[in-house]
PDB file of C-alpha atoms in Angstrom:
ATOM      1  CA  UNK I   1     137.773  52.170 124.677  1.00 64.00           C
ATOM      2  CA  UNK I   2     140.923  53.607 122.926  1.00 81.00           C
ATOM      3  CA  UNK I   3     140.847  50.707 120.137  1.00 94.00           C
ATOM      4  CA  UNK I   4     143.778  48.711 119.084  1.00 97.00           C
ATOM      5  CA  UNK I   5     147.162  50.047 120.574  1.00 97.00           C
ATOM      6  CA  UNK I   6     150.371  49.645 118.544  1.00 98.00           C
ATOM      7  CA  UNK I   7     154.315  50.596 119.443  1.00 97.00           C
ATOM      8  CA  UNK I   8     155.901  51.686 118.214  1.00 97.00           C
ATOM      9  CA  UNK I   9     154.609  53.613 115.419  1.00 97.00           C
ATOM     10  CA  UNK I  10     157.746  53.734 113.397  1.00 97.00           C
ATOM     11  CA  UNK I  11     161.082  51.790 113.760  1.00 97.00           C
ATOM     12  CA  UNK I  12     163.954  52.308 111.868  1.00 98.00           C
ATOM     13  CA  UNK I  13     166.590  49.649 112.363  1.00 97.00           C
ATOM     14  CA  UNK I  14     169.657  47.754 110.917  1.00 97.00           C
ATOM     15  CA  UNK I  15     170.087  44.656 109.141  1.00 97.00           C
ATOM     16  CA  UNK I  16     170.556  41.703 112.295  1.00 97.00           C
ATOM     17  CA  UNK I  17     169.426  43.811 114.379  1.00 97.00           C
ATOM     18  CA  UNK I  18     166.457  42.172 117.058  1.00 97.00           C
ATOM     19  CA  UNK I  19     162.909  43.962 116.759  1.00 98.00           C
ATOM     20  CA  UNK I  20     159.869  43.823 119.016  1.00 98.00           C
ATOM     21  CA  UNK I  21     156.449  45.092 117.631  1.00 98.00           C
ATOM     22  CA  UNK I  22     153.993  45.477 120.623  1.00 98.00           C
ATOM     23  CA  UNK I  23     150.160  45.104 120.379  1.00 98.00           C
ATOM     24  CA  UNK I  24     147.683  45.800 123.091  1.00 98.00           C
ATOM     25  CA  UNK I  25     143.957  44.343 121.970  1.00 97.00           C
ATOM     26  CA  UNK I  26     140.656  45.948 122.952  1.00 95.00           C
ATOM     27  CA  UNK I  27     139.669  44.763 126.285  1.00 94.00           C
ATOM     28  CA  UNK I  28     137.433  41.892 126.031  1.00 92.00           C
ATOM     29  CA  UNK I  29     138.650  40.309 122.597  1.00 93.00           C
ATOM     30  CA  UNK I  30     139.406  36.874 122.500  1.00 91.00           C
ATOM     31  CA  UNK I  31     140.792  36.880 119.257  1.00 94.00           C
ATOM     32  CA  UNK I  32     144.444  38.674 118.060  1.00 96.00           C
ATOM     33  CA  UNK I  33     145.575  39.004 114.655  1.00 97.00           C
ATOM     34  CA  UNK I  34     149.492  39.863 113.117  1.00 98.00           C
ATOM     35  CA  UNK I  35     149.164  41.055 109.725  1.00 97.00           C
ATOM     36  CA  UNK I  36     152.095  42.425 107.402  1.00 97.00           C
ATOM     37  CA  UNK I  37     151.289  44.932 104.851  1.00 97.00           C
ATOM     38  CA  UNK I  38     153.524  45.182 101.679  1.00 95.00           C
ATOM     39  CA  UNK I  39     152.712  46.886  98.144  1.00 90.00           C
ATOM     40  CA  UNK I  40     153.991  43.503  96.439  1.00 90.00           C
ATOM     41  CA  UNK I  41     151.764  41.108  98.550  1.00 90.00           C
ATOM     42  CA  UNK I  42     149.210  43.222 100.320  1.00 92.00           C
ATOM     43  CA  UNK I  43     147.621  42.225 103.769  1.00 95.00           C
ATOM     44  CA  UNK I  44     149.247  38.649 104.897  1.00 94.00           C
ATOM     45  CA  UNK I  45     148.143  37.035 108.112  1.00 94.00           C
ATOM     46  CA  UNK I  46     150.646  35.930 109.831  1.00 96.00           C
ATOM     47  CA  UNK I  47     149.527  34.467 112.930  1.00 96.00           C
ATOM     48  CA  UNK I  48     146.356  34.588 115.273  1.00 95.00           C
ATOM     49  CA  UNK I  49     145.445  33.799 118.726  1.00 96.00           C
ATOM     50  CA  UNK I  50     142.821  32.509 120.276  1.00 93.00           C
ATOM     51  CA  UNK I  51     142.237  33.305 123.938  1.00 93.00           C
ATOM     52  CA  UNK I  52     145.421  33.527 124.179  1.00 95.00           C
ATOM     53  CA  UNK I  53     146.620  30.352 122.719  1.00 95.00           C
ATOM     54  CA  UNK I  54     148.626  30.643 119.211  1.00 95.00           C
ATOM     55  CA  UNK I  55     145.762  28.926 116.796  1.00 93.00           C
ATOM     56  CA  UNK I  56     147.365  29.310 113.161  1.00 91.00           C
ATOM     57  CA  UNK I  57     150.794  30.350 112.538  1.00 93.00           C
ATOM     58  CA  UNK I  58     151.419  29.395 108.788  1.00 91.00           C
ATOM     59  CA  UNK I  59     152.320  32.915 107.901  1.00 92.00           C
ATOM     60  CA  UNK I  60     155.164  33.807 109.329  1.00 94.00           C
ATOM     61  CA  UNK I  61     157.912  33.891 106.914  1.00 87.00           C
ATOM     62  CA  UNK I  62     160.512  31.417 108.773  1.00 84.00           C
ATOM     63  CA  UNK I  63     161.977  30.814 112.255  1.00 90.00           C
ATOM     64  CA  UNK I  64     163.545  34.756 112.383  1.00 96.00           C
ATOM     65  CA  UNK I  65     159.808  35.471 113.223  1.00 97.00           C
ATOM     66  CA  UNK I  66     158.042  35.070 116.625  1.00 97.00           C
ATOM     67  CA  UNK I  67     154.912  35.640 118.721  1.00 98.00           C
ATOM     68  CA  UNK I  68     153.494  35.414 121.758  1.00 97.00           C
ATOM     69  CA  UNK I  69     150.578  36.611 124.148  1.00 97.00           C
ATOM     70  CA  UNK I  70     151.519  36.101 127.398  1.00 96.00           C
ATOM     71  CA  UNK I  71     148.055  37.658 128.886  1.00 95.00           C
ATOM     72  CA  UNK I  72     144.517  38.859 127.046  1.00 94.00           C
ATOM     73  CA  UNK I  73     145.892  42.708 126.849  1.00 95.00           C
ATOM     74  CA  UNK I  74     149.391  42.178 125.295  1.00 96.00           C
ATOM     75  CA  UNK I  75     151.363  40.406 121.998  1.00 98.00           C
ATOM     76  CA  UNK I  76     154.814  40.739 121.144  1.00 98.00           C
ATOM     77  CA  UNK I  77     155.794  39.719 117.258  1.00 98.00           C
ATOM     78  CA  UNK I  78     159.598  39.722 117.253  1.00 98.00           C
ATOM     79  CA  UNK I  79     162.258  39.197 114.115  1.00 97.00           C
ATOM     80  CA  UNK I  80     165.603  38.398 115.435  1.00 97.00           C
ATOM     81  CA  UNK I  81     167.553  38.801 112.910  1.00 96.00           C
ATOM     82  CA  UNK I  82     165.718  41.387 111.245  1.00 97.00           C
ATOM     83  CA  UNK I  83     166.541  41.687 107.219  1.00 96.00           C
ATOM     84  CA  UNK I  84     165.390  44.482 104.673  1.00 97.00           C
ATOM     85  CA  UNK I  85     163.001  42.446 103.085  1.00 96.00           C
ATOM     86  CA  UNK I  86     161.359  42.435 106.766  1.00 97.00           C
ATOM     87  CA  UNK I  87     160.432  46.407 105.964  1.00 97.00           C
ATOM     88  CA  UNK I  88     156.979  46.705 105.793  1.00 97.00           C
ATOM     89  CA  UNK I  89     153.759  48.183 107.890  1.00 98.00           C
ATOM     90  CA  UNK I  90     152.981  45.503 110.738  1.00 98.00           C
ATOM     91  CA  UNK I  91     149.235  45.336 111.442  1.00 98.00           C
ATOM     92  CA  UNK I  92     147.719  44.054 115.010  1.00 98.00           C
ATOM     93  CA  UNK I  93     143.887  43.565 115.221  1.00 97.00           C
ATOM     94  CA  UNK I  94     141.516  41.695 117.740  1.00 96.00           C
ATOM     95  CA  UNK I  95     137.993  40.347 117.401  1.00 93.00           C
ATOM     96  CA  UNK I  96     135.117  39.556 120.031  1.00 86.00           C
ATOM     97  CA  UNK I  97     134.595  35.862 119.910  1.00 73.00           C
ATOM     98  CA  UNK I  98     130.557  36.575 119.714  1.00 76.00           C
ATOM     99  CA  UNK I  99     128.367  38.746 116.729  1.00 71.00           C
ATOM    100  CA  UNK I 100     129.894  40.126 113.594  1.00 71.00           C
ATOM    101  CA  UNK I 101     133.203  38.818 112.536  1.00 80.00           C
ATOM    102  CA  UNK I 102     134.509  42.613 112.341  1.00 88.00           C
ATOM    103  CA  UNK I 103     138.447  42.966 113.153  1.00 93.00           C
ATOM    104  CA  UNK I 104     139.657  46.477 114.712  1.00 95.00           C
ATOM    105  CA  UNK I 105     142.772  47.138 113.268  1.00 97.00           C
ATOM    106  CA  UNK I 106     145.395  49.235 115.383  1.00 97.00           C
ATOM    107  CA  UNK I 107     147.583  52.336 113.361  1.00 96.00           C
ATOM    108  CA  UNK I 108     150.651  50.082 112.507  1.00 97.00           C
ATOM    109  CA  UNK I 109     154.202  49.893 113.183  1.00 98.00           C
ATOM    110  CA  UNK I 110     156.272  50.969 109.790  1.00 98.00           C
ATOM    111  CA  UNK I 111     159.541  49.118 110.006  1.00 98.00           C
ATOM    112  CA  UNK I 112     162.252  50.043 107.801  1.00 98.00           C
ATOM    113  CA  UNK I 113     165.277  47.536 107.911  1.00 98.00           C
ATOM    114  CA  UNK I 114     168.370  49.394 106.543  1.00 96.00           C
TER     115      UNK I 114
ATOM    116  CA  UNK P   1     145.260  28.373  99.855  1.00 58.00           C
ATOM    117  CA  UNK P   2     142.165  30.545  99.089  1.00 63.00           C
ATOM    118  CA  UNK P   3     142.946  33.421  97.086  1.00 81.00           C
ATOM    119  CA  UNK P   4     140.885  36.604  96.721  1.00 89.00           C
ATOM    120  CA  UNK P   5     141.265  38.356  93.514  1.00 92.00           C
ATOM    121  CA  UNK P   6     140.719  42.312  93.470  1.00 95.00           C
ATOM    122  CA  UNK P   7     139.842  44.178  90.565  1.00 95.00           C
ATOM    123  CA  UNK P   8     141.042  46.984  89.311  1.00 96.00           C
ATOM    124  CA  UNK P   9     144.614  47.601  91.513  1.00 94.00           C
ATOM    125  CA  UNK P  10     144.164  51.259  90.970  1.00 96.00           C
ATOM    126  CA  UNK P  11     141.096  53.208  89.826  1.00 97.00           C
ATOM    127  CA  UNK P  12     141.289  57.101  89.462  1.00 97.00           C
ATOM    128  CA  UNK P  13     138.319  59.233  88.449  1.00 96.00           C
ATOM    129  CA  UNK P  14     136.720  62.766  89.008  1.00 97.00           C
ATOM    130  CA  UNK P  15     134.873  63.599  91.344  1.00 97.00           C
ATOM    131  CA  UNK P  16     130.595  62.605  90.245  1.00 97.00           C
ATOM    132  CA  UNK P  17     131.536  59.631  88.628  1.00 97.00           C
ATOM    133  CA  UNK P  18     130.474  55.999  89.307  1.00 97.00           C
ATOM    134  CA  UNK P  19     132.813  53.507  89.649  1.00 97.00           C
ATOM    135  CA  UNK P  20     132.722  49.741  90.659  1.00 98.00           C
ATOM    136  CA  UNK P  21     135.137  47.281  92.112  1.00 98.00           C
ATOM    137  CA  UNK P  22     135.472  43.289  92.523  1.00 97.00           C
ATOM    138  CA  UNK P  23     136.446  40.655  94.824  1.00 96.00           C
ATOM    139  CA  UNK P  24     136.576  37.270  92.885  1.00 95.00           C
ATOM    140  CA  UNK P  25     137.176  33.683  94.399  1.00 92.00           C
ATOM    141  CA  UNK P  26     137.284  30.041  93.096  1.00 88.00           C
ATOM    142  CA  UNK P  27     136.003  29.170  96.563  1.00 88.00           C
ATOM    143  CA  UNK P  28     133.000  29.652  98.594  1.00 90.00           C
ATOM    144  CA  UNK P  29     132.626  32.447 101.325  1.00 87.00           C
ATOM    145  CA  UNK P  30     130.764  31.696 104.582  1.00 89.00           C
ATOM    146  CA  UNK P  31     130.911  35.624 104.581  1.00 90.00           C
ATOM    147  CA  UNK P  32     132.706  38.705 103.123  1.00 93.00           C
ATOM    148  CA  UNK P  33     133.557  41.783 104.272  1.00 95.00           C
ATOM    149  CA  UNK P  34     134.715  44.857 102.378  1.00 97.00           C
ATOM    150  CA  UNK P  35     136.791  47.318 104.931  1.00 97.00           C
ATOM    151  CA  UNK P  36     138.311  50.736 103.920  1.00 97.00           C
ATOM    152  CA  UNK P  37     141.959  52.205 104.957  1.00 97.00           C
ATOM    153  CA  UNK P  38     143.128  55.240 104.919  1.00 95.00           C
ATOM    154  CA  UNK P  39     147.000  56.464 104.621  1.00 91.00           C
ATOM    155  CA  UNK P  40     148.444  55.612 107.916  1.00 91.00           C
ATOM    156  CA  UNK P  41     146.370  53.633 109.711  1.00 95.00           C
ATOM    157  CA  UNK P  42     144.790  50.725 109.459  1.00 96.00           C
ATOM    158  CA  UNK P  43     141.867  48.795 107.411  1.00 97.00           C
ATOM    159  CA  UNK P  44     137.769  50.325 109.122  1.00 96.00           C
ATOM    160  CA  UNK P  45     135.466  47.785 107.956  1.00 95.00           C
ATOM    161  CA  UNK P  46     132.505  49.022 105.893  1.00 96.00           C
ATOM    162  CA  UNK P  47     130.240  46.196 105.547  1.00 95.00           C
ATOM    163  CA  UNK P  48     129.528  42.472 106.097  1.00 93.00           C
ATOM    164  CA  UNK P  49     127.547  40.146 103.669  1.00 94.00           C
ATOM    165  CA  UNK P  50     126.623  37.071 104.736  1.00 91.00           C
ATOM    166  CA  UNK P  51     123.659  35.441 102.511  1.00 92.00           C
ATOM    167  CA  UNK P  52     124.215  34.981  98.712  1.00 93.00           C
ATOM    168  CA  UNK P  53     122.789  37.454  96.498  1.00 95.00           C
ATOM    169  CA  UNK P  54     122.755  40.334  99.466  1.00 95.00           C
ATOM    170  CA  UNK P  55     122.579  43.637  98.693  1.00 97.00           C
ATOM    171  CA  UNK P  56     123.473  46.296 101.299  1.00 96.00           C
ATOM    172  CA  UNK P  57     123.811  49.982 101.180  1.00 97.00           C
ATOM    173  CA  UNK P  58     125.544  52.439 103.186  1.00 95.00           C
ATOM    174  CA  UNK P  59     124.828  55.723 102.106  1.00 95.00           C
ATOM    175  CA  UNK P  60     126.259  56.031  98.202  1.00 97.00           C
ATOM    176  CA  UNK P  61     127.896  53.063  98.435  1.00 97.00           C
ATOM    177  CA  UNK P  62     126.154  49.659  97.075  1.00 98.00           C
ATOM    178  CA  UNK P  63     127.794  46.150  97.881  1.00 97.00           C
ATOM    179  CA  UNK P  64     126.640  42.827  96.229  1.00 97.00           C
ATOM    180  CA  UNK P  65     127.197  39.288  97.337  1.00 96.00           C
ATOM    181  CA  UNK P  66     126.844  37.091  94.750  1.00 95.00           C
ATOM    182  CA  UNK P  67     124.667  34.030  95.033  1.00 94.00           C
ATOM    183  CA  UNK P  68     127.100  31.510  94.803  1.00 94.00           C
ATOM    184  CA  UNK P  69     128.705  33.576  97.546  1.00 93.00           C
ATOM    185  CA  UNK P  70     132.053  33.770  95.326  1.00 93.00           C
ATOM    186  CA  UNK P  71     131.886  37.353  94.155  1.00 95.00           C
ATOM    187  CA  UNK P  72     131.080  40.529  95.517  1.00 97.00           C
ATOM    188  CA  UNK P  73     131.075  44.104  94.189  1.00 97.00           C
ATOM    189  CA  UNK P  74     131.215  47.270  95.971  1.00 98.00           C
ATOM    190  CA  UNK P  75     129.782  50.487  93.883  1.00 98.00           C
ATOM    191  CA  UNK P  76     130.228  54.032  94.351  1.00 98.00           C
ATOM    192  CA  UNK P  77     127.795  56.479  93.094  1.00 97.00           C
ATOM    193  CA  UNK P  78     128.722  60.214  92.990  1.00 97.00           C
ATOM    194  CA  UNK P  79     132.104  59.432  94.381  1.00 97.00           C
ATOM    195  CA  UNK P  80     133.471  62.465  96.537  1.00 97.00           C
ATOM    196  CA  UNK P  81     137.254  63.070  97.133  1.00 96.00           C
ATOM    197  CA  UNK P  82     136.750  61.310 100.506  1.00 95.00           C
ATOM    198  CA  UNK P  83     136.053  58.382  99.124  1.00 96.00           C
ATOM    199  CA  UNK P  84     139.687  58.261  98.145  1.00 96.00           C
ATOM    200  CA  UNK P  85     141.337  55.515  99.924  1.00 97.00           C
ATOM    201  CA  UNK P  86     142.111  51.435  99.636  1.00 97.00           C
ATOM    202  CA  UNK P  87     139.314  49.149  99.485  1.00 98.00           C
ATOM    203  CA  UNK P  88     139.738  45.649 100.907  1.00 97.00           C
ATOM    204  CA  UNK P  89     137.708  42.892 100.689  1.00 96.00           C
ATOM    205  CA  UNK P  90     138.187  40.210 103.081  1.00 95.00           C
ATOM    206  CA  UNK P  91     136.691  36.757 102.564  1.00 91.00           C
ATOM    207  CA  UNK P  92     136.132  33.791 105.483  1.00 87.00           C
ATOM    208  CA  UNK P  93     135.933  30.490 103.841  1.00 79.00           C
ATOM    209  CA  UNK P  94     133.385  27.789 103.984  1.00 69.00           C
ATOM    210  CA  UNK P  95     136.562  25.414 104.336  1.00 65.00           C
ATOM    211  CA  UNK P  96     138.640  27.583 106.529  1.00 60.00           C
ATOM    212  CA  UNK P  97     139.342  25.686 109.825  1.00 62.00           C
ATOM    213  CA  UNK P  98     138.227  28.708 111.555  1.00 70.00           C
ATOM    214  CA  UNK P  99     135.516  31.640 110.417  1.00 69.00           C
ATOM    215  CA  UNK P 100     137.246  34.165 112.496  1.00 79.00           C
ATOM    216  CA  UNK P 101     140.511  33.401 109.810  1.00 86.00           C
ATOM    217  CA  UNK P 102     140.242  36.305 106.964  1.00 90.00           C
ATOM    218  CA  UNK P 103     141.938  36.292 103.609  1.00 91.00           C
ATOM    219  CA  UNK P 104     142.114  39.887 102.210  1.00 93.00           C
ATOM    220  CA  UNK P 105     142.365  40.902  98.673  1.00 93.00           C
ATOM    221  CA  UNK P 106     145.197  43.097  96.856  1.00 91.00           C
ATOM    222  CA  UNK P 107     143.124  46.124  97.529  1.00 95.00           C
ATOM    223  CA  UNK P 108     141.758  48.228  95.096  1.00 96.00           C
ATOM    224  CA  UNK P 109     142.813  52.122  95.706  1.00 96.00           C
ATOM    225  CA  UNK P 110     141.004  54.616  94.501  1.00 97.00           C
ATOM    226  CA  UNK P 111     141.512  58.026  93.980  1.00 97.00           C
ATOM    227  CA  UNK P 112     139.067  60.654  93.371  1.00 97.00           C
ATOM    228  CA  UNK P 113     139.754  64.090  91.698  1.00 96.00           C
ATOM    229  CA  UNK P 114     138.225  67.184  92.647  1.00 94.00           C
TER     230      UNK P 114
END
């Protein structure tokens, strides 16, 4: 399996601009996982899914953030309007629903919000 | 809202040395897990402890659960540059509506001079 698949890997965009982060799990996974990464406040959940169905989303920052899974192999987490305190390395990982709690983490999207 | 303290935030030593690092909570883990990242991509998970007072090794690296499962401790012996990196721990509480749900700590990251 190629793991976690993230894109893109970097975005560089403007203040207001819209942003889509793209996440495909590992085939099989019932569980998906947003996570932003900051050096102030570390590793944040932001929302998870559970087969699908959006199970916890007390994370995400206010109403400028959005996600969805519309099928088991593909999330979207979208800021519209994006701000520069949005910059930060977005995290997607998925879980197996059975054995070991271990979450594969996809590479990241770094998104710098001028 | 659990919180996971990490101790120390930044650790640099030469290369032999021992170090150790903690993951403190004022709540009670159903489990713990202590993952490793690297620069650019995301959190690899090192180890899961489950029962209070575990021990588990993985090579030269030692990880302790406490036994009121609030506390764990990961320690390096002889650490090599390639142990440089963050270390995460990553808690799943007792009263978390869901055990999948992980709260990760600041991060310790370590550094280790040749």
């Amino acid at each position: 399996d190629a793991g976690v698949i993230q894109s893109p890997r970097h975005e560089v965009t403007e203040m207001g601009q819209e942003v889509t982060l793209r996440c495909k799990p590992i085939s099989g996974h019932d569980y998906l996982f947003w996570y932003r990464q900051t050096m102030m406040r570390g590793l944040e959940l932001l929302i998870y899914f559970n087969n699908n169905v959006p199970i916890d989303d007390s994370g995400m920052p206010e109403d400028r953030f959005s996600a969805k899974m519309p099928n088991a192999s593909f999330s979207t987490l979208k800021i519209q309007p994006s701000e520069p305190r949005d910059s930060a390395v977005y995290f997607c990982a998925s879980i197996s629903g059975e054995g070991e709690n271990e979450q594969f983490f996809g590479p990241g999207t770094r998104l710098t919000v001028l | 809202t659990q919180l996971l303290e990490q101790s120390p935030q930044f650790l640099s030593i030469q290369e032999g040395e021992n170090l150790t690092v903690y993951c403190n909570s004022s709540s009670v883990f159903s489990s713990l897990q202590w993952y490793r990242q690297e620069p650019g991509e995301g959190p690899v998970l090192l180890v899961t402890v489950v029962t209070g007072g575990e021990v588990k090794k993985l090579k030269r690296l030692t990880f302790q659960f406490g036994d009121a499962r609030k506390d764990s401790s990961l320690h390096i012996t002889a650490a090599q540059p390639g142990d440089t990196g963050l270390y995460l721990c990553a808690g799943s509480f007792v009263s978390s509506g869901s055990a999948r749900q992980l709260t990760f700590g600041s991060g310790t990251q370590l550094t280790v001079l040749p």
